[in-house]
mmCIF file of C-alpha atoms and ligand atoms in Angstrom:
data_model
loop_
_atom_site.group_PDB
_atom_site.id
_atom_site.type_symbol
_atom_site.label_atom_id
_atom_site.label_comp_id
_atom_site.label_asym_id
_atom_site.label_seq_id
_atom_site.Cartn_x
_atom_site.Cartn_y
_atom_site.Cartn_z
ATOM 1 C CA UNK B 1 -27.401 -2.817 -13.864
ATOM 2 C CA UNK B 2 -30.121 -2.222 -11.720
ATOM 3 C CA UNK B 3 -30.026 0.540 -8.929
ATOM 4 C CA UNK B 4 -30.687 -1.996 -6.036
ATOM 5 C CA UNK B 5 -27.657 -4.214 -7.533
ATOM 6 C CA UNK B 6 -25.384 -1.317 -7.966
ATOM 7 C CA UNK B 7 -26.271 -0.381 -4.006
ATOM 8 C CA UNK B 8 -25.432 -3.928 -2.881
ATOM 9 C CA UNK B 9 -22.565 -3.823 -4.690
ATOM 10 C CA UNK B 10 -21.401 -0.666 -3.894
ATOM 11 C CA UNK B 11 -22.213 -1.885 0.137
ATOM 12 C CA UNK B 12 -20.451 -4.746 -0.538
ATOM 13 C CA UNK B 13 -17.244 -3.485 -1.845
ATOM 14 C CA UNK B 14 -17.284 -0.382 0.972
ATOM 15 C CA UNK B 15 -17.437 -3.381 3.548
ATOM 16 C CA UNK B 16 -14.732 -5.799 2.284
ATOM 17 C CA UNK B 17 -12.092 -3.582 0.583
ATOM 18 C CA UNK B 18 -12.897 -0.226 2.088
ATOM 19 C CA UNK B 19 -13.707 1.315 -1.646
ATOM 20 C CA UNK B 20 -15.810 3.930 -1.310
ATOM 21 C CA UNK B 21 -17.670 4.223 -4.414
ATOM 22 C CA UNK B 22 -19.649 7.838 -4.968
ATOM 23 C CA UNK B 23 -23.393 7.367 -6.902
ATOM 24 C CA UNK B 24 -22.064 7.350 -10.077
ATOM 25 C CA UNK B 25 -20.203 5.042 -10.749
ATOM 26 C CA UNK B 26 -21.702 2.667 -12.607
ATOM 27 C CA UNK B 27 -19.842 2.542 -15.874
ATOM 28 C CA UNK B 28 -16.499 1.884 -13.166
ATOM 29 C CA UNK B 29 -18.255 -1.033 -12.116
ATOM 30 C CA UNK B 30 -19.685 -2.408 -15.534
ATOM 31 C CA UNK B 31 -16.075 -1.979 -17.262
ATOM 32 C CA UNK B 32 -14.463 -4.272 -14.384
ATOM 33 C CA UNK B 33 -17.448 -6.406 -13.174
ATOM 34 C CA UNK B 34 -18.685 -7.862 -16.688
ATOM 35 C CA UNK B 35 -15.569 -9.395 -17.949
ATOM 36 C CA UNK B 36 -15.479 -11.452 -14.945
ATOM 37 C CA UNK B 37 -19.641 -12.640 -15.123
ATOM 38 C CA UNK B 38 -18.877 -13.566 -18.631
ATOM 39 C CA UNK B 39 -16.029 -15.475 -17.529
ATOM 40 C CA UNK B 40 -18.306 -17.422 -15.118
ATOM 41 C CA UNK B 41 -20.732 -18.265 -17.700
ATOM 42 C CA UNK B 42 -23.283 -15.686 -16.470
ATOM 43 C CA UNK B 43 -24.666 -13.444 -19.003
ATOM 44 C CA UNK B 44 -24.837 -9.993 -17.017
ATOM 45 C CA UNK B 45 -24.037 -8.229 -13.874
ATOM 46 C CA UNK B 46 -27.739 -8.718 -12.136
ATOM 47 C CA UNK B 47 -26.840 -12.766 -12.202
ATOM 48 C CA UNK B 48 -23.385 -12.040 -10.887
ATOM 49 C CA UNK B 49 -24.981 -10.516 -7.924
ATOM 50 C CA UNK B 50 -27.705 -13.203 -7.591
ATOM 51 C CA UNK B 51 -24.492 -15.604 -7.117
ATOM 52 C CA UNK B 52 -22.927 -13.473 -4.928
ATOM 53 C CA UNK B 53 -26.052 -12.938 -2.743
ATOM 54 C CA UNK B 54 -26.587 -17.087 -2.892
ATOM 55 C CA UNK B 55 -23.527 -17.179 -0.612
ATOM 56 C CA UNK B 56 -20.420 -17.826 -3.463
ATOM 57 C CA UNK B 57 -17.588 -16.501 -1.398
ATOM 58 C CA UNK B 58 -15.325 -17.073 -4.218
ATOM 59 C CA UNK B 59 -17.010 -14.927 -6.389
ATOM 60 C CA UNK B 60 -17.109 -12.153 -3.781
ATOM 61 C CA UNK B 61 -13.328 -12.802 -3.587
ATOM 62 C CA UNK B 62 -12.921 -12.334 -7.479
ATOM 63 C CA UNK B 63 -15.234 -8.888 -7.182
ATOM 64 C CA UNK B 64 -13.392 -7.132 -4.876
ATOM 65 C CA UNK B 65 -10.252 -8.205 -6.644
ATOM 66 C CA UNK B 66 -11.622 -6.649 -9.799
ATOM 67 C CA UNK B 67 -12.474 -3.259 -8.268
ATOM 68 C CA UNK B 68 -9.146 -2.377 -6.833
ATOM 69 C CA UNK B 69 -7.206 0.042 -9.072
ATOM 70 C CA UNK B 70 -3.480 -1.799 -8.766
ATOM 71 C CA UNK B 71 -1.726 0.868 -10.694
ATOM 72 C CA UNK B 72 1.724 1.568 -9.554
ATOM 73 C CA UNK B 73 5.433 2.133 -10.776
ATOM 74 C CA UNK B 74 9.470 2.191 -10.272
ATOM 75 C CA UNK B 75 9.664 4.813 -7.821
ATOM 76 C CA UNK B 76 6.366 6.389 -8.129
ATOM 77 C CA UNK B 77 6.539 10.412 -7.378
ATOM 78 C CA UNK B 78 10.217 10.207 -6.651
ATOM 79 C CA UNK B 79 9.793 12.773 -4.101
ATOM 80 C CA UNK B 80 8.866 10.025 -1.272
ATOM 81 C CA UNK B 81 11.840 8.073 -2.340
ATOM 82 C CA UNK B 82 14.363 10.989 -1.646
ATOM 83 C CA UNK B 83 12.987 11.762 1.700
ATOM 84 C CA UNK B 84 13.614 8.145 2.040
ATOM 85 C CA UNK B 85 17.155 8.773 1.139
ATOM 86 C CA UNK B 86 17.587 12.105 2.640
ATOM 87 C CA UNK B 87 15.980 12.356 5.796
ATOM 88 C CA UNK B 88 14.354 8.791 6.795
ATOM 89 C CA UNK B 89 17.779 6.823 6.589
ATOM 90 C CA UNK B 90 20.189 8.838 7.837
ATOM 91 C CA UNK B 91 17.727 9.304 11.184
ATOM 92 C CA UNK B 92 17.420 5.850 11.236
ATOM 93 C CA UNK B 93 20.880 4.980 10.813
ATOM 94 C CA UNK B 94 22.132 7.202 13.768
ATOM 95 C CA UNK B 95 18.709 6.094 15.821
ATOM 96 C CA UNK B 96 19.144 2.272 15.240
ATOM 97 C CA UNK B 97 22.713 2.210 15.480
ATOM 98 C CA UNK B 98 22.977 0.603 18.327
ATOM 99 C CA UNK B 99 20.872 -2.866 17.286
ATOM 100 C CA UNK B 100 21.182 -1.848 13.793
ATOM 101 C CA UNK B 101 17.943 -3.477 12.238
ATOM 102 C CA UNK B 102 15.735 -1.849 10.318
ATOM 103 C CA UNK B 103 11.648 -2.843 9.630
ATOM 104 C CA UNK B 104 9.745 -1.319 6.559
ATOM 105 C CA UNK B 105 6.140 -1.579 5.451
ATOM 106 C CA UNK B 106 4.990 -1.579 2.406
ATOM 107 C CA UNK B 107 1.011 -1.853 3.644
ATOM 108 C CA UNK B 108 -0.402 -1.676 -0.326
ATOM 109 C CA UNK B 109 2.351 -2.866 -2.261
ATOM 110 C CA UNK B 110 0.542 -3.988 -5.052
ATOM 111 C CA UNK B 111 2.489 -6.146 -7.703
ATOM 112 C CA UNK B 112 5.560 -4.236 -6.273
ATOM 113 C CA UNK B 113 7.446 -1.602 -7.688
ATOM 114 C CA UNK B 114 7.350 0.254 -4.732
ATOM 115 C CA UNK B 115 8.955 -2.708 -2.048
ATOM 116 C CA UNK B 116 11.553 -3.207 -4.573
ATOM 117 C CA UNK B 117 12.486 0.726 -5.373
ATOM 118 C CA UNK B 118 12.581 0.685 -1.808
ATOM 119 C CA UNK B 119 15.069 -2.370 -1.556
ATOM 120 C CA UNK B 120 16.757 -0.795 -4.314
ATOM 121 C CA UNK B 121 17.796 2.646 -2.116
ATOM 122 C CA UNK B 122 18.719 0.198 0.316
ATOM 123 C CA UNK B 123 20.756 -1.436 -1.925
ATOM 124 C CA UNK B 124 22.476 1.616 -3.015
ATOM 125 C CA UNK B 125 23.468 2.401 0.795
ATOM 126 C CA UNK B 126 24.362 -1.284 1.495
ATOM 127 C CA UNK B 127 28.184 -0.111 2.395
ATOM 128 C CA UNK B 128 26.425 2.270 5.407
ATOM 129 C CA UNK B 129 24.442 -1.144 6.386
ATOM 130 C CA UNK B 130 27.260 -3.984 6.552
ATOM 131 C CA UNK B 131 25.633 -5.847 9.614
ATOM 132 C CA UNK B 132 21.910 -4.604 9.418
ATOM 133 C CA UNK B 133 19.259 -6.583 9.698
ATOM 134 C CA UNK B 134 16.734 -5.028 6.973
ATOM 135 C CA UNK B 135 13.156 -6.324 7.016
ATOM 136 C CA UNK B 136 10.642 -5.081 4.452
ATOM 137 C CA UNK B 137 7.262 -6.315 4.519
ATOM 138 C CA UNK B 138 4.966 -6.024 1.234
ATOM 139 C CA UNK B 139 1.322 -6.774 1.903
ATOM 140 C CA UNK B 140 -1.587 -5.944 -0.150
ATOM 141 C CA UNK B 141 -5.212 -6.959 -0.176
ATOM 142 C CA UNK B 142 -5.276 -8.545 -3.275
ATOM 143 C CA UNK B 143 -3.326 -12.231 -3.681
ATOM 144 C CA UNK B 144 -2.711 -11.867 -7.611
ATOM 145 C CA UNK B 145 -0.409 -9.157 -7.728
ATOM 146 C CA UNK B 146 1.108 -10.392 -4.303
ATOM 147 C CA UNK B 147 1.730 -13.163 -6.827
ATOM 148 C CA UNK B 148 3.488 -10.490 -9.401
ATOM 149 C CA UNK B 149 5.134 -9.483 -6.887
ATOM 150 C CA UNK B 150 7.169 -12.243 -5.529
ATOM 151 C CA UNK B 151 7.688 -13.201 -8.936
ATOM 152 C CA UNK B 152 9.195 -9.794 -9.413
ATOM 153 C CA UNK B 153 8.830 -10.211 -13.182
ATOM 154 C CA UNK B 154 8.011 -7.346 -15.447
ATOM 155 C CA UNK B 155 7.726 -6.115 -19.046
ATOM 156 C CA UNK B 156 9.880 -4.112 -20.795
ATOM 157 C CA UNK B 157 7.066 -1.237 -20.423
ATOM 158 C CA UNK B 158 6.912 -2.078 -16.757
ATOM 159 C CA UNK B 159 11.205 -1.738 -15.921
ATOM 160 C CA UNK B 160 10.668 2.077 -18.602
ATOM 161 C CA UNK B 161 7.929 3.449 -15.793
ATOM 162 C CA UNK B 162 10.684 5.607 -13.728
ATOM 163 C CA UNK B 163 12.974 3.098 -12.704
ATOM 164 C CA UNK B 164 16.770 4.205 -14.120
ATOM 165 C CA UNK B 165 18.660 2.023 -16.573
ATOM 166 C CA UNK B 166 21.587 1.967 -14.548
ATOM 167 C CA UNK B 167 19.500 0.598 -11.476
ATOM 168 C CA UNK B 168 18.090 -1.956 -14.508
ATOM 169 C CA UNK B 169 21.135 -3.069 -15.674
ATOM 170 C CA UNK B 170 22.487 -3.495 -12.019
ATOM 171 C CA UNK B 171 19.200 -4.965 -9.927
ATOM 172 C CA UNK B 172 17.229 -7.020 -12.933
ATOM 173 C CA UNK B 173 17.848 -9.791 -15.535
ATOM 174 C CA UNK B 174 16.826 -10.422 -18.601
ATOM 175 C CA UNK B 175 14.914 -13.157 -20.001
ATOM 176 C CA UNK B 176 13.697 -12.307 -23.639
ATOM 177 C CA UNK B 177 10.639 -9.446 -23.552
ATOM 178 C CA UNK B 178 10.814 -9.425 -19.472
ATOM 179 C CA UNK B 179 12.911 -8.640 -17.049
ATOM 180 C CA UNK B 180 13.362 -10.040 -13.387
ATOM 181 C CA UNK B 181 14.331 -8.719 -10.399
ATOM 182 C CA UNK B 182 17.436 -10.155 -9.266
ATOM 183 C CA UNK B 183 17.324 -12.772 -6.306
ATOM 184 C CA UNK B 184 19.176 -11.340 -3.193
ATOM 185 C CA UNK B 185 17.018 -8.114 -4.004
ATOM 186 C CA UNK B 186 13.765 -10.335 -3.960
ATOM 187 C CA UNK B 187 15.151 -12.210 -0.699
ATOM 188 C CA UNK B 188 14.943 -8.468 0.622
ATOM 189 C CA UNK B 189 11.165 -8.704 0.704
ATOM 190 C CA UNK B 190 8.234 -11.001 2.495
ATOM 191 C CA UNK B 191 5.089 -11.135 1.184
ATOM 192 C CA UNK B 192 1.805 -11.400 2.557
ATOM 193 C CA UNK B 193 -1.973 -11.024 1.855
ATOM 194 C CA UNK B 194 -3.685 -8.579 4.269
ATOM 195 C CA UNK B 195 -6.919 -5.977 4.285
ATOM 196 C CA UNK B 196 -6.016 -2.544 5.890
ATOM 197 C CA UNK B 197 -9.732 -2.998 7.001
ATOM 198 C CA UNK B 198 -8.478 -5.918 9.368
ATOM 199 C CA UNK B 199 -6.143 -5.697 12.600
ATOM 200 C CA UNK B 200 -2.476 -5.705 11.296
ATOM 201 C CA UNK B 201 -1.257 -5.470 15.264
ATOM 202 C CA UNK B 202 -0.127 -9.018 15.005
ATOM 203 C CA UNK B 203 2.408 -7.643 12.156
ATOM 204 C CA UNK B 204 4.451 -5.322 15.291
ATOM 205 C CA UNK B 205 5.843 -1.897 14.668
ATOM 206 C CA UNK B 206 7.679 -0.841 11.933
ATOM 207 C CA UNK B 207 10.252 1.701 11.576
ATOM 208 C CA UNK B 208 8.946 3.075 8.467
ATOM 209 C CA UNK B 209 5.899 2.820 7.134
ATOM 210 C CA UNK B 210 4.573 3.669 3.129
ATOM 211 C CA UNK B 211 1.155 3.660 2.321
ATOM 212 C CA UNK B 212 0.446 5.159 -0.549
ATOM 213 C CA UNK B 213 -2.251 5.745 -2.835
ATOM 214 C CA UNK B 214 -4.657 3.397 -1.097
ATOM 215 C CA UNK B 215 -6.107 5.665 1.680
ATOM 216 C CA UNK B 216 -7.777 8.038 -1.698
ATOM 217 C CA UNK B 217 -10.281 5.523 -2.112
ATOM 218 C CA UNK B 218 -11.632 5.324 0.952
ATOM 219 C CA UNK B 219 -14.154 7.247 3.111
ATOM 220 C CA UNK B 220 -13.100 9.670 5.992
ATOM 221 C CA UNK B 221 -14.122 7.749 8.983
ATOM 222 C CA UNK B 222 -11.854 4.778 7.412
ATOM 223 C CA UNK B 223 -8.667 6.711 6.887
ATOM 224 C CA UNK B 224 -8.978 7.980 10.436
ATOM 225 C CA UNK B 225 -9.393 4.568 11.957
ATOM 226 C CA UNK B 226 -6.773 2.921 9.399
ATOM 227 C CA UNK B 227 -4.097 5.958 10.463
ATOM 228 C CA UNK B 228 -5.480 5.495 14.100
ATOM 229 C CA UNK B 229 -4.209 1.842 13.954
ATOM 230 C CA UNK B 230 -0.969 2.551 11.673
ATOM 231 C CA UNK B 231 0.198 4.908 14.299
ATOM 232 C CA UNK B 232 0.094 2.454 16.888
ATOM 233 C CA UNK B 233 2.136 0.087 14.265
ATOM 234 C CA UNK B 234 4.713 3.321 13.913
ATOM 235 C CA UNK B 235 7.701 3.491 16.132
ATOM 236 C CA UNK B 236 7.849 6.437 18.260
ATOM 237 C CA UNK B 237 10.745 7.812 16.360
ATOM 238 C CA UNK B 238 9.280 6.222 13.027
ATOM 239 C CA UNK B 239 7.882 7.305 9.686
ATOM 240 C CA UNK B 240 4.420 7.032 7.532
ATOM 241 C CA UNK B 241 4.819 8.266 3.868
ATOM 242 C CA UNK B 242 1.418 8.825 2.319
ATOM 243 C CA UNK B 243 0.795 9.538 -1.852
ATOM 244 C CA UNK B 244 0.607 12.978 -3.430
ATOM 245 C CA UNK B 245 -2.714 13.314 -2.690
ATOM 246 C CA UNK B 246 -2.944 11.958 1.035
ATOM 247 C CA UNK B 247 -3.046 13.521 4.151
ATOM 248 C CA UNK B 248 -3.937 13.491 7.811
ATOM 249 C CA UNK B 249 -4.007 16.745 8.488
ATOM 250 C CA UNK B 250 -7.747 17.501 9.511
ATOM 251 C CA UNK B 251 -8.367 13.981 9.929
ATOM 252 C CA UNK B 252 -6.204 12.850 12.939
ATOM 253 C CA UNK B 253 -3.441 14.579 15.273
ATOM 254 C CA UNK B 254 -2.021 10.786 15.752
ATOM 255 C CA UNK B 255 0.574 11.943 12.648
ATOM 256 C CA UNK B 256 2.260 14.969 12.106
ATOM 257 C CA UNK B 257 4.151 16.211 8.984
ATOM 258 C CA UNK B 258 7.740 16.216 8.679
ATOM 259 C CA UNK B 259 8.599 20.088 8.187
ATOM 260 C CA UNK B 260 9.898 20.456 4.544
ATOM 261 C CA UNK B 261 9.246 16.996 3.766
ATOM 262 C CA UNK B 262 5.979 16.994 1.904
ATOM 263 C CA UNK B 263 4.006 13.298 2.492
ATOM 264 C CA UNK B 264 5.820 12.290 5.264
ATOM 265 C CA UNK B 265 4.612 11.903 8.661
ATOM 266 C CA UNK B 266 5.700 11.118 11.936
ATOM 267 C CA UNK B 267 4.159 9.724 14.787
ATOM 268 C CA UNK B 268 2.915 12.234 17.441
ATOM 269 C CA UNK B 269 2.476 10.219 20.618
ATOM 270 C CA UNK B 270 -1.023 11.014 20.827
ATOM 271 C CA UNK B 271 -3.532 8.417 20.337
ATOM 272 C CA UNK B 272 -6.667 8.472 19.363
ATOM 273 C CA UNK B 273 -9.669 7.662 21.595
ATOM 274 C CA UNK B 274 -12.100 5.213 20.605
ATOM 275 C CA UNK B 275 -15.330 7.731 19.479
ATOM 276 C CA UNK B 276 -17.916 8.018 21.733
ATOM 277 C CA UNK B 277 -21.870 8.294 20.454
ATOM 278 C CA UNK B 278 -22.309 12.090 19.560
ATOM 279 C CA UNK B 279 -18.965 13.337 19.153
ATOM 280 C CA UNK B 280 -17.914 14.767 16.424
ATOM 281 C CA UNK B 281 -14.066 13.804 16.227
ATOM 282 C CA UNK B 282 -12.270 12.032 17.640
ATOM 283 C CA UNK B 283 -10.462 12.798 21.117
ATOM 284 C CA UNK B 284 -7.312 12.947 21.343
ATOM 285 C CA UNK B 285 -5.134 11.514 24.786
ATOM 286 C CA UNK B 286 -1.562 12.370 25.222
ATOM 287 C CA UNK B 287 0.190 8.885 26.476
ATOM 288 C CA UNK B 288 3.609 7.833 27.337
ATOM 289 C CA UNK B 289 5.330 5.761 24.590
ATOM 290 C CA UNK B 290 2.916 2.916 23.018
HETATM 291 C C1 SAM F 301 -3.068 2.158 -6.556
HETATM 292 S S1 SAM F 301 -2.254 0.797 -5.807
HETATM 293 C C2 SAM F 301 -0.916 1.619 -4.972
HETATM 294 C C3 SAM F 301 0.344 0.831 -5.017
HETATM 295 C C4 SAM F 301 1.578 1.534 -4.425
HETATM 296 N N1 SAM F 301 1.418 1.785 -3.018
HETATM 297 C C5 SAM F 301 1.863 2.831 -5.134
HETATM 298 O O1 SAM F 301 1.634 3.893 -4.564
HETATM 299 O O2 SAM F 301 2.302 2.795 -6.289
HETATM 300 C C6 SAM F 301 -3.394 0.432 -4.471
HETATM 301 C C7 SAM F 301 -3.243 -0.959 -3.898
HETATM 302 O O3 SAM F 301 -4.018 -1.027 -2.706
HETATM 303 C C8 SAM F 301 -4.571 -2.316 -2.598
HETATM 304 N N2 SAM F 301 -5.728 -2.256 -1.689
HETATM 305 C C9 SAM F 301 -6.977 -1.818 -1.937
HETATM 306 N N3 SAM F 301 -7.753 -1.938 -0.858
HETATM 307 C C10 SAM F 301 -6.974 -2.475 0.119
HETATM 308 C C11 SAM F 301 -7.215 -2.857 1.467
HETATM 309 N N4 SAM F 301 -8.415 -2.710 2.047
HETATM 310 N N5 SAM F 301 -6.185 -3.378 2.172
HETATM 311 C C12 SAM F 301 -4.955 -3.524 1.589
HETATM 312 N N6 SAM F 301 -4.682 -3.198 0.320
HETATM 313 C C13 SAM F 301 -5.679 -2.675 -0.401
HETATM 314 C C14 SAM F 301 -4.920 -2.689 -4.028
HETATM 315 O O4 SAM F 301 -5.033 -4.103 -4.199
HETATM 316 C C15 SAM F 301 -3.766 -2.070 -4.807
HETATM 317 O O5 SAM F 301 -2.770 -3.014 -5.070
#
């Protein structure tokens, strides 16, 4: 690959997916990118990008699809999922007693393990929710494993990554090497295709929000304006749970850890200013509700 396709490229990706690709990266990009020009017929990655640059939406589609790193399991961490079950619910349940509905995101759900562990606590508490209306919303940017995840069929590898037998046996059924997820927990979840990158306003607030392991592959100026815009998405008395290895402290004030509860967040109140030319953070402005 040459160095001016791996820049386009690397432009390209930054500006549709938000991946923020550091100079070296090329092998990252070979590994994913070739198996798909071979698949179109083209014999390397300098006539993928001749196609791409000739205006073949489609094929930009199928790139960015290809760089995203989809890797996820049954109740990934388990820490988030206990705060869930700890300290998120019970708030909520005292909180939103009154028109007892509930709204969760799932803003990267990827071919999703993590909407359906989350179904799956809910499941567990269903006797504390007779009469709740439970929403949970799994979006991703990438259609094929929104496809997996509607589906909500996996392998016998898949249902062994840190879900519990006794939640398989109870949530999933089996049909030879795979197993499905059974269908009033699947009737738990809607599905739809959308780019953090884009405005999700449309999508209203949300009681709890998880979005994890997406933020670490982006740079800092698009964490602060996708937490910026998930804040505003966060009811006052909401939640954000991030991955292990995302924060926003030192990026935003819009969020503020939960004391003792290690990635999760709640909304401040604040909101961010939009940046003006010169500054080097952004302001902050104390307002009343959203
Ligand atoms: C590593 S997976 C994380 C899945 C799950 N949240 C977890 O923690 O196990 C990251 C997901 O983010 C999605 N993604 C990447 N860029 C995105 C964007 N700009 N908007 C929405 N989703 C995106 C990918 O398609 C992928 O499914």
């Amino acid at each position: 690959m040459t160095p001016p396709d791996y820049e386009y490229l690397r432009k390209l990706l930054k500006d549709h997916s938000g991946l923020d690709l550091s100079a070296d990266k090329q092998y990252l990009i070979e590994s994913r990118l070739l198996p798909l020009a071979r698949k179109a017929g083209l014999p390397g990655i300098g006539e993928l990008v001749q196609k791409m640059k000739g205006g073949a939406g489609s094929v930009i589609g199928q790139v960015v699809e290809a760089m995203t790193t989809n890797e996820t399991f049954f109740f990934r961490d388990k820490i988030p999922f206990d705060h869930f079950r700890e300290a998120v619910m019970p708030e909520i349940l005292k909180a939103r007693a009154g028109r007892k509905s509930i709204r969760i995101w799932c803003a990267a759900g990827s071919t999703g393990q993590e909407p359906y562990s989350l179904a799956m606590c809910l499941k567990e508490m269903s006797a504390a929710l007779t009469g709740w209306r439970v929403e949970i919303l799994a979006t991703d940017l990438s259609q094929e494993v929104i496809e997996k995840s509607k589906a909500g069929i996996y392998s016998q590898f898949e249902v062994q990554r840190g879900l519990p037998i006794q939640m398989l046996v109870k949530y999933f059924k089996q049909n030879g090497e795979l197993w499905q997820v059974n269908a009033d927990v699947r009737a738990m979840i809607q599905h739809r295709q959308l780019n953090l990158l884009h405005d999700f306003s449309q999508l209203g607030v949300f009681d709890v929000i998880f979005c994890r392991n997406v933020l670490i592959y982006f740079d800092q100026d698009t964490k602060i304006n996708i937490f910026n815009r998930l804040a505003k998405s966060t009811e006052p008395d909401g939640f954000l749970a991030l991955g292990a290895a995302e924060t926003v402290v030192g990026l935003t004030d819009v969020y503020k850890p939960f004391p003792e509860r290690r990635g999760l967040y709640r909304p401040t109140g604040l909101h961010a200013v939009p940046k003006t030319p010169g500054a080097a953070a952004p302001k902050l402005a104390a307002m009343a509700g959203h």
